[in-house]
Short mmCIF file of C-alpha atoms in Angstrom, two decimals:
data_model
loop_
_atom_site.label_atom_id
_atom_site.label_comp_id
_atom_site.label_asym_id
_atom_site.label_seq_id
_atom_site.Cartn_x
_atom_site.Cartn_y
_atom_site.Cartn_z
CA MET A 342 92.38 -10.31 -67.18
CA VAL A 343 89.90 -7.86 -68.37
CA ASP A 344 90.83 -6.61 -72.10
CA LEU A 345 90.52 -3.35 -72.32
CA LYS A 346 91.75 -2.66 -75.38
CA LYS A 347 89.76 0.37 -77.18
CA ASP A 348 87.19 -0.40 -74.29
CA ARG A 349 84.83 2.83 -74.25
CA ALA A 350 84.83 3.50 -70.37
CA ILE A 351 83.26 5.76 -67.75
CA LEU A 352 84.74 6.07 -64.55
CA VAL A 353 82.55 6.41 -61.63
CA HIS A 354 83.35 8.11 -58.39
CA GLN A 355 81.81 8.20 -55.44
CA ARG A 356 82.36 10.20 -52.13
CA GLN A 357 81.43 9.06 -48.69
CA ALA A 358 83.05 12.07 -47.37
CA ARG A 359 82.71 15.69 -48.59
CA SER A 360 86.41 16.18 -49.79
CA ASP A 361 88.19 16.91 -52.74
CA ASP A 362 89.14 14.05 -54.56
CA ARG A 363 90.51 15.85 -57.85
CA GLU A 364 93.66 14.18 -57.60
CA LEU A 365 91.83 10.63 -57.07
CA ILE A 366 89.62 10.83 -59.97
CA GLU A 367 92.93 12.69 -62.20
CA GLU A 368 94.91 9.15 -61.34
CA SER A 369 92.37 6.93 -62.04
CA GLN A 370 91.93 8.58 -65.71
CA LEU A 371 95.54 7.78 -65.96
CA LEU A 372 95.59 4.39 -65.24
CA ILE A 373 92.77 3.89 -67.73
CA ASP A 374 94.45 5.36 -70.16
CA ALA A 375 97.76 2.77 -68.86
CA ALA A 376 95.19 0.39 -69.61
CA GLY A 377 94.52 0.75 -73.25
CA ALA A 378 91.04 1.83 -72.54
CA GLU A 379 89.49 5.58 -73.54
CA VAL A 380 87.68 7.27 -71.00
CA CYS A 381 84.31 9.20 -72.53
CA ASP A 382 82.96 10.51 -69.10
CA VAL A 383 83.12 10.51 -65.43
CA LEU A 384 80.07 10.44 -62.99
CA THR A 385 80.65 11.80 -59.44
CA GLY A 386 78.75 11.67 -56.47
CA HIS A 387 78.02 11.88 -52.89
CA ARG A 388 76.67 9.23 -50.63
CA ARG A 389 77.43 8.45 -46.89
CA ALA A 390 77.18 4.70 -47.20
CA PRO A 391 77.26 2.49 -50.58
CA ASP A 392 74.37 0.79 -51.96
CA PRO A 393 74.67 -2.98 -50.13
CA GLY A 394 73.15 -4.13 -53.48
CA THR A 395 74.28 -1.86 -56.69
CA TYR A 396 76.85 0.51 -54.67
CA LEU A 397 75.32 3.70 -56.12
CA GLY A 398 71.54 4.98 -55.20
CA LYS A 399 68.82 4.77 -57.52
CA GLY A 400 69.22 8.15 -59.13
CA LYS A 401 72.92 7.75 -60.00
CA LEU A 402 72.04 4.54 -61.35
CA GLN A 403 69.77 5.96 -63.87
CA GLU A 404 71.88 8.81 -64.64
CA LEU A 405 74.78 6.36 -65.41
CA GLN A 406 72.41 4.15 -67.79
CA VAL A 407 72.00 7.52 -69.80
CA LEU A 408 75.53 8.11 -69.63
CA VAL A 409 76.14 4.31 -71.14
CA GLU A 410 73.36 5.13 -73.86
CA ARG A 411 74.92 8.62 -75.05
CA HIS A 412 78.38 7.44 -75.24
CA ASP A 413 77.81 3.91 -76.13
CA ALA A 414 80.20 3.02 -74.03
CA THR A 415 81.45 -0.71 -73.24
CA LEU A 416 82.86 -0.89 -69.71
CA ILE A 417 82.97 0.80 -66.18
CA ILE A 418 85.41 1.30 -64.03
CA VAL A 419 84.32 2.07 -60.27
CA ASN A 420 86.81 4.24 -58.75
CA HIS A 421 86.94 2.24 -55.49
CA ASP A 422 86.77 -2.12 -54.77
CA ILE A 423 83.55 -3.29 -54.89
CA THR A 424 81.44 -6.77 -53.73
CA PRO A 425 80.78 -9.07 -55.95
CA ILE A 426 77.06 -9.14 -55.83
CA GLN A 427 77.88 -4.99 -56.36
CA GLU A 428 79.59 -5.71 -59.28
CA ARG A 429 77.21 -8.31 -60.45
CA ASN A 430 73.99 -6.23 -59.87
CA LEU A 431 75.61 -2.93 -61.89
CA GLN A 432 76.40 -5.48 -64.92
CA ARG A 433 72.85 -6.55 -65.15
CA ALA A 434 71.30 -2.52 -65.10
CA LEU A 435 73.65 -1.68 -67.01
CA GLY A 436 74.28 -4.19 -69.72
CA VAL A 437 78.02 -3.82 -70.10
CA ARG A 438 80.93 -5.18 -68.07
CA VAL A 439 81.95 -3.79 -64.50
CA VAL A 440 85.25 -3.15 -63.46
CA ASP A 441 86.33 -2.14 -59.99
CA ARG A 442 89.87 -0.46 -58.95
CA THR A 443 91.44 -3.04 -57.74
CA GLY A 444 90.45 -5.21 -61.65
CA LEU A 445 91.59 -2.01 -63.53
CA ILE A 446 95.44 -2.10 -61.50
CA LEU A 447 95.18 -5.75 -61.59
CA ASP A 448 94.58 -5.46 -65.50
CA ILE A 449 97.98 -2.81 -65.96
CA PHE A 450 100.12 -5.38 -63.68
CA ALA A 451 99.49 -8.10 -66.26
CA GLN A 452 99.81 -6.23 -69.31
CA ARG A 453 103.66 -5.19 -67.58
CA ALA A 454 104.44 -8.27 -66.20
CA ALA A 455 107.47 -9.44 -68.28
CA SER A 456 109.37 -12.33 -65.88
CA HIS A 457 108.25 -15.28 -64.85
CA GLU A 458 108.29 -14.44 -60.80
CA GLY A 459 106.06 -11.23 -62.16
CA LYS A 460 103.57 -13.74 -64.30
CA LEU A 461 103.16 -15.74 -61.16
CA GLN A 462 102.18 -12.76 -58.79
CA VAL A 463 99.98 -11.16 -61.06
CA GLU A 464 98.11 -14.22 -61.80
CA LEU A 465 98.00 -15.10 -58.18
CA ALA A 466 96.23 -11.76 -57.26
CA GLN A 467 94.06 -12.05 -60.25
CA LEU A 468 92.56 -15.30 -59.10
CA ARG A 469 92.37 -14.47 -55.94
CA HIS A 470 90.38 -11.00 -56.74
CA LEU A 471 88.08 -13.12 -59.08
CA SER A 472 87.20 -16.48 -57.35
CA THR A 473 84.41 -15.04 -55.72
CA ARG A 474 83.01 -13.35 -59.35
CA LEU A 475 83.76 -15.89 -61.97
CA VAL A 476 81.40 -18.34 -62.39
CA ARG A 477 80.61 -20.36 -65.96
CA GLY A 478 83.83 -18.73 -66.73
CA TRP A 479 86.17 -22.06 -66.65
CA THR A 480 83.57 -24.96 -66.84
CA HIS A 481 81.85 -23.94 -70.35
CA LEU A 482 82.39 -27.25 -72.06
CA GLU A 483 81.54 -29.49 -68.77
CA ARG A 484 78.56 -31.68 -69.32
CA GLN A 485 76.12 -30.86 -66.71
CA LYS A 486 72.68 -31.75 -68.26
CA GLY A 487 71.10 -35.66 -67.54
CA GLY A 488 70.68 -38.37 -69.91
CA ILE A 489 73.24 -40.79 -71.44
CA GLY A 490 76.80 -39.51 -72.17
CA LEU A 491 75.78 -36.08 -70.72
CA ARG A 492 75.96 -36.43 -66.80
CA GLY A 493 78.85 -33.88 -65.49
CA PRO A 494 80.98 -34.87 -62.45
CA GLY A 495 78.24 -34.90 -60.00
CA GLU A 496 79.00 -31.19 -58.40
CA THR A 497 77.14 -27.97 -59.22
CA GLN A 498 78.98 -26.00 -62.07
CA LEU A 499 79.67 -23.46 -59.36
CA GLU A 500 81.29 -25.67 -57.12
CA THR A 501 83.83 -26.84 -60.44
CA ASP A 502 84.69 -23.63 -60.98
CA ARG A 503 85.90 -22.93 -57.51
CA ARG A 504 87.68 -26.34 -57.28
CA LEU A 505 89.72 -25.54 -60.29
CA ILE A 506 90.14 -21.82 -59.33
CA GLY A 507 90.99 -23.02 -55.82
CA GLN A 508 93.60 -25.70 -57.30
CA ARG A 509 95.39 -23.54 -59.66
CA ILE A 510 95.52 -20.55 -56.39
CA LYS A 511 97.37 -23.64 -54.72
CA TYR A 512 99.82 -24.20 -57.44
CA LEU A 513 100.48 -21.11 -58.05
CA LYS A 514 101.42 -20.47 -54.33
CA ARG A 515 104.00 -23.67 -54.35
CA ARG A 516 105.68 -22.25 -57.55
CA LEU A 517 106.00 -18.73 -55.84
CA GLU A 518 107.46 -20.39 -52.65
CA ARG A 519 110.10 -21.70 -54.91
CA VAL A 520 111.06 -18.61 -56.62
CA SER A 521 111.27 -16.68 -53.34
CA SER A 522 113.22 -19.19 -52.22
CA GLN A 523 115.58 -19.04 -54.94
CA ARG A 524 115.66 -15.18 -54.24
CA GLY A 525 116.59 -15.56 -50.74
CA LEU A 526 119.28 -17.92 -51.60
CA ARG A 527 120.38 -15.12 -54.70
CA ARG A 528 120.14 -12.60 -51.74
CA ARG A 529 121.84 -14.48 -49.44
CA SER A 530 124.83 -15.03 -51.94
CA ARG A 531 124.99 -11.23 -52.70
CA HIS A 532 125.52 -10.88 -48.23
CA LYS A 533 128.17 -13.13 -48.81
CA VAL A 534 130.24 -10.39 -50.63
CA PRO A 535 129.38 -6.53 -49.08
CA ILE A 536 128.09 -5.30 -51.81
CA PRO A 537 125.48 -2.57 -50.58
CA THR A 538 122.31 -2.70 -52.00
CA VAL A 539 120.41 0.76 -53.21
CA SER A 540 116.21 0.38 -53.94
CA LEU A 541 114.58 3.06 -55.93
CA VAL A 542 111.03 3.85 -54.26
CA GLY A 543 108.28 6.34 -55.03
CA TYR A 544 105.21 7.11 -57.15
CA THR A 545 104.60 5.33 -60.35
CA ASN A 546 105.60 7.83 -63.11
CA ALA A 547 107.98 9.59 -60.94
CA GLY A 548 110.99 8.66 -62.86
CA LYS A 549 112.61 6.10 -61.60
CA SER A 550 113.11 3.76 -64.34
CA SER A 551 114.56 6.86 -66.22
CA LEU A 552 116.89 7.99 -63.21
CA PHE A 553 118.11 3.67 -63.31
CA ASN A 554 118.83 4.13 -66.63
CA ARG A 555 121.22 7.66 -66.30
CA LEU A 556 122.99 5.70 -63.64
CA THR A 557 123.44 2.12 -64.95
CA GLY A 558 123.61 2.68 -68.50
CA SER A 559 120.81 0.33 -68.67
CA SER A 560 117.97 0.26 -71.20
CA VAL A 561 114.70 -0.54 -68.71
CA TYR A 562 111.69 0.48 -70.66
CA ALA A 563 110.44 4.25 -69.25
CA ALA A 564 107.72 6.13 -70.57
CA ASP A 565 105.26 8.86 -69.43
CA GLN A 566 102.75 6.67 -67.99
CA LEU A 567 101.69 4.35 -64.81
CA PHE A 568 103.37 1.36 -63.90
CA ALA A 569 105.32 1.40 -67.21
CA THR A 570 107.72 -1.11 -65.37
CA LEU A 571 106.47 -3.50 -63.12
CA ASP A 572 109.29 -6.61 -63.32
CA PRO A 573 111.91 -5.51 -60.52
CA THR A 574 115.68 -4.85 -62.03
CA MET A 575 118.70 -4.99 -60.60
CA ARG A 576 122.32 -3.49 -62.20
CA ARG A 577 125.59 -2.90 -60.74
CA LEU A 578 126.46 1.02 -60.30
CA ASP A 579 130.16 2.32 -59.55
CA VAL A 580 129.74 4.98 -57.12
CA PRO A 581 132.75 7.63 -57.49
CA GLU A 582 134.26 7.45 -54.19
CA PHE A 583 132.58 4.54 -52.70
CA GLY A 584 132.79 1.69 -54.88
CA PRO A 585 130.30 -0.97 -56.33
CA VAL A 586 126.81 -0.82 -55.14
CA VAL A 587 123.56 -3.00 -56.52
CA LEU A 588 121.03 -0.59 -57.69
CA SER A 589 117.32 -1.78 -57.67
CA ASP A 590 114.57 -0.57 -59.95
CA THR A 591 110.93 -1.42 -58.22
CA VAL A 592 107.57 -1.12 -58.74
CA GLY A 593 105.72 2.42 -58.63
CA PHE A 594 103.28 2.65 -55.64
CA ILE A 595 99.90 4.51 -56.20
CA ARG A 596 97.23 6.21 -54.28
CA GLU A 597 94.98 3.54 -52.20
CA LEU A 598 97.22 0.38 -53.61
CA PRO A 599 95.04 -2.61 -52.81
CA HIS A 600 96.39 -4.66 -50.31
CA SER A 601 96.00 -8.11 -52.04
CA LEU A 602 98.75 -6.15 -54.35
CA ILE A 603 101.07 -5.69 -51.70
CA LYS A 604 100.54 -9.51 -50.30
CA ALA A 605 101.11 -10.97 -53.75
CA PHE A 606 104.32 -8.92 -54.83
CA HIS A 607 105.88 -9.28 -50.70
CA SER A 608 108.62 -11.56 -51.92
CA THR A 609 109.57 -9.08 -54.46
CA LEU A 610 109.33 -5.68 -52.02
CA GLU A 611 111.58 -7.43 -49.73
CA GLU A 612 114.02 -6.17 -51.84
CA VAL A 613 112.94 -3.15 -51.06
CA ALA A 614 113.06 -4.03 -46.97
CA ASN A 615 116.63 -5.76 -47.46
CA ALA A 616 118.15 -2.70 -48.42
CA ASP A 617 120.88 -0.73 -47.13
CA LEU A 618 119.53 2.48 -48.71
CA LEU A 619 116.73 4.04 -50.19
CA ILE A 620 116.25 6.30 -53.67
CA HIS A 621 112.87 7.77 -52.88
CA LEU A 622 112.36 10.18 -56.11
CA VAL A 623 109.51 12.57 -56.16
CA ASP A 624 108.21 14.70 -58.99
CA VAL A 625 108.95 17.82 -58.08
CA GLY A 626 107.12 19.18 -61.00
CA ASN A 627 103.75 17.44 -59.27
CA PRO A 628 101.77 19.66 -57.03
CA ASP A 629 100.21 16.92 -55.36
CA ARG A 630 104.09 15.51 -54.15
CA HIS A 631 103.82 16.11 -50.44
CA GLU A 632 100.70 13.73 -50.17
CA SER A 633 101.93 11.31 -53.16
CA ALA A 634 105.17 11.06 -51.04
CA VAL A 635 102.64 10.00 -47.54
CA HIS A 636 101.19 7.34 -49.66
CA VAL A 637 104.72 5.83 -50.51
CA ASP A 638 106.03 6.08 -46.77
CA ARG A 639 102.36 3.89 -45.68
CA VAL A 640 103.41 1.28 -48.48
CA LEU A 641 107.27 1.42 -46.92
CA GLU A 642 105.56 0.90 -43.39
CA GLU A 643 103.50 -2.14 -44.04
CA ILE A 644 106.28 -4.14 -45.70
CA GLY A 645 108.91 -3.21 -43.34
CA ALA A 646 111.30 -0.83 -44.57
CA GLN A 647 110.73 2.29 -42.70
CA GLU A 648 113.97 2.10 -41.03
CA VAL A 649 116.11 1.93 -44.07
CA PRO A 650 118.42 5.14 -44.68
CA MET A 651 116.64 7.20 -47.09
CA ILE A 652 117.77 9.87 -50.00
CA THR A 653 114.60 12.01 -51.23
CA VAL A 654 115.10 12.95 -54.88
CA TYR A 655 113.77 15.56 -56.22
CA ASN A 656 113.08 14.79 -60.07
CA LYS A 657 112.04 16.38 -63.19
CA ILE A 658 114.00 20.08 -62.15
CA ASP A 659 114.09 20.75 -66.12
CA ALA A 660 110.55 20.98 -66.20
CA LEU A 661 110.81 24.50 -63.44
CA ASP A 662 113.81 25.41 -65.34
CA ALA A 663 115.32 24.44 -61.83
CA GLU A 664 119.32 24.28 -60.60
CA PRO A 665 120.35 20.92 -59.25
CA GLN A 666 121.60 20.95 -55.33
CA TYR A 667 121.38 18.91 -52.43
CA GLU A 668 120.36 19.40 -49.23
CA CYS A 669 121.87 18.06 -45.64
CA ASN A 670 120.25 16.77 -42.23
CA ALA A 671 121.23 17.96 -38.64
CA GLN A 672 124.40 15.68 -38.60
CA GLY A 673 125.08 17.31 -41.92
CA ILE A 674 124.42 13.94 -44.00
CA PRO A 675 122.79 14.44 -47.56
CA ASP A 676 119.89 13.64 -47.44
CA ARG A 677 117.59 15.68 -50.31
CA VAL A 678 119.01 16.26 -53.97
CA TRP A 679 117.04 18.11 -56.78
CA LEU A 680 118.13 16.65 -60.24
CA SER A 681 116.76 15.87 -63.43
CA ALA A 682 117.06 12.23 -64.46
CA LYS A 683 116.12 13.13 -68.08
CA THR A 684 119.04 15.59 -68.88
CA GLY A 685 121.54 14.16 -66.19
CA ALA A 686 121.66 17.19 -63.97
CA GLY A 687 122.38 16.97 -60.62
CA VAL A 688 123.54 13.23 -60.96
CA GLU A 689 126.50 13.47 -59.41
CA LEU A 690 125.24 15.37 -56.57
CA LEU A 691 123.00 11.96 -56.17
CA ASN A 692 126.39 10.26 -56.27
CA HIS A 693 127.77 11.80 -53.71
CA ALA A 694 124.93 11.20 -51.48
CA ILE A 695 125.09 7.82 -51.79
CA SER A 696 128.94 7.79 -51.27
CA VAL A 697 128.40 9.73 -47.98
CA GLN A 698 125.15 7.56 -46.62
CA LEU A 699 126.79 4.55 -47.26
CA ARG A 700 130.00 5.43 -45.62
CA ARG A 701 128.75 6.43 -42.48
CA ASN A 702 129.21 3.31 -40.75
CA ARG A 703 132.68 2.57 -42.21
CA ARG A 704 135.95 2.92 -40.89
CA VAL A 705 139.54 3.64 -42.18
CA TYR A 706 142.05 0.73 -42.00
CA ARG A 707 145.28 0.42 -43.36
CA ILE A 708 146.70 -3.27 -44.33
CA ARG A 709 149.96 -4.31 -45.76
CA VAL A 710 149.79 -7.02 -48.51
CA PRO A 711 152.97 -8.88 -49.40
CA ALA A 712 153.96 -8.49 -53.13
CA GLU A 713 153.17 -12.33 -53.62
CA GLN A 714 149.06 -11.98 -53.06
CA GLY A 715 147.99 -10.29 -55.84
CA ARG A 716 145.51 -12.09 -56.01
CA VAL A 717 144.04 -11.01 -52.51
CA ARG A 718 145.36 -7.51 -53.73
CA ALA A 719 142.93 -7.38 -57.00
CA GLN A 720 139.80 -8.53 -54.53
CA LEU A 721 140.57 -5.77 -52.41
CA PHE A 722 140.45 -3.02 -55.40
CA GLU A 723 137.28 -4.83 -56.55
CA ARG A 724 135.44 -5.05 -53.85
CA ALA A 725 136.37 -2.20 -51.31
CA ASN A 726 136.96 1.28 -51.44
CA ILE A 727 140.67 1.70 -51.52
CA LEU A 728 141.84 5.54 -50.46
CA GLY A 729 145.65 4.85 -50.99
CA GLU A 730 148.34 3.01 -52.10
CA GLU A 731 151.72 2.99 -50.97
CA THR A 732 155.05 0.23 -51.81
CA ASP A 733 156.81 -0.85 -48.86
CA SER A 734 160.92 -2.16 -49.26
CA ALA A 735 159.58 -5.42 -49.73
CA GLY A 736 157.52 -4.48 -52.94
CA GLY A 737 154.11 -5.22 -50.96
CA SER A 738 151.63 -2.83 -51.00
CA ILE A 739 150.30 -0.80 -48.00
CA LEU A 740 146.19 0.23 -48.67
CA ASP A 741 144.51 2.23 -46.75
CA ILE A 742 140.92 1.00 -47.06
CA GLU A 743 137.63 2.14 -45.91
CA MET A 744 135.45 -0.87 -44.73
CA SER A 745 132.28 -2.02 -42.82
CA ASP A 746 131.93 -4.68 -40.39
CA ALA A 747 130.59 -6.69 -43.27
CA THR A 748 133.22 -6.45 -45.59
CA LEU A 749 136.08 -6.79 -42.81
CA ASN A 750 134.48 -9.96 -41.75
CA TRP A 751 134.51 -10.75 -45.89
CA VAL A 752 138.09 -9.62 -46.01
CA TYR A 753 138.96 -12.34 -42.71
CA ALA A 754 137.22 -15.29 -44.68
CA GLN A 755 139.33 -14.78 -48.19
CA ASP A 756 142.38 -17.22 -48.98
CA GLY A 757 145.03 -16.16 -48.16
CA PHE A 758 144.45 -13.26 -45.94
CA ASN A 759 146.68 -12.80 -42.85
CA GLN A 760 145.09 -10.81 -40.32
CA ASP A 761 148.57 -9.69 -39.44
CA TRP A 762 148.50 -7.92 -42.30
CA ILE A 763 146.08 -5.38 -40.93
CA LEU A 764 148.96 -2.96 -39.42
CA ASP A 765 146.07 -0.12 -38.04
CA ALA A 766 143.18 -1.56 -36.47
CA GLN A 767 141.78 0.74 -34.22
CA SER A 768 141.98 3.39 -37.09
CA ASP A 769 138.72 5.98 -36.70
CA ARG A 770 139.75 8.19 -39.57
CA ARG A 771 136.01 9.93 -39.99
CA GLU A 772 137.49 12.92 -41.87
CA ALA A 773 138.02 10.56 -44.87
CA ALA A 774 134.38 9.26 -44.97
CA GLY A 775 132.70 12.45 -44.01
CA ALA A 776 130.66 14.88 -46.27
#
């Protein structure tokens, strides 16, 4: 991991096309700040194609050398992915460390990862990225010289480094396969009990963790910085007019999120693809919010979550003194909500939108539960949305229950449940579940 603490960094951004990259530069400055370094200058330029040897042309390289000396810089951050040869040549020419965009993001991930799975995923991504760059880093104590007592293992140091890194990568893959299998088992266990999963997604620093804490009463770390949280967190949320759901907070997305990171975090992002509903958070005060939303949509498509129903939430309305509100789509289903996770204004509108979205495919059943089946009645109250209850002449309960097909199958599987208890299986009271 690159130690970015107290480093004085120069950000290098080179356009390959005539375009305004101001937002990307500003975002990269925030990334550097999140990593713990100080941006002392920014070098920008335009070039049709990167120089194969040093990425920069001779003129820009000379400018960069002057900036390094002027600011006494200790680190160069290239705001693009560069080849190992370009990285090595830049380091030789400048005399300071060089890190590309992927290396910077990996360093932030390494600082933020707290769970066992998160640490494994970050280390695997780091080794894949650095395997072609790290030489003489792992085996500096190996005996490579000739002579008695100094003979090495019979291979060059570069080969030894690559072999050891390759072994570590294989080990991490095996560990992650086991963790992924355990996650799959937990997911299947949750599906046996039909509680829907709602995943928070969005651009990093859009306020996902703040909204997660507001909805669930949790204390997940939240800060005004990119990638403040990395590891996914799940909590139970009782949605008014619906019942319990599992709410999942996920890693934020950014522009040009390296494909290697999406691959490394695939098992984690599977929670998003398997969710019943997505809540896409957008920072309403961000002037580039529309472009940020496009980047989020691209990542969702890459992980196979583009077909999952979605509510778009415009957060941080308190900064604009705006009022909370929601809008519906052509079918009358709420799919856009304006709120403030910081103050809580509009959260009740989001709960209503979640309820309506998840109730779209539910139907209302009338079920009679005998008085002696109190355990089954308690389970129904725990897992389903009870719309009303009456008592029959024998002391039993007649319940109007709103259920999905999955919940109905779960009810059938409960010990002691008799299908004859269902009095009205054909009822389709959509108005009870409507918006």
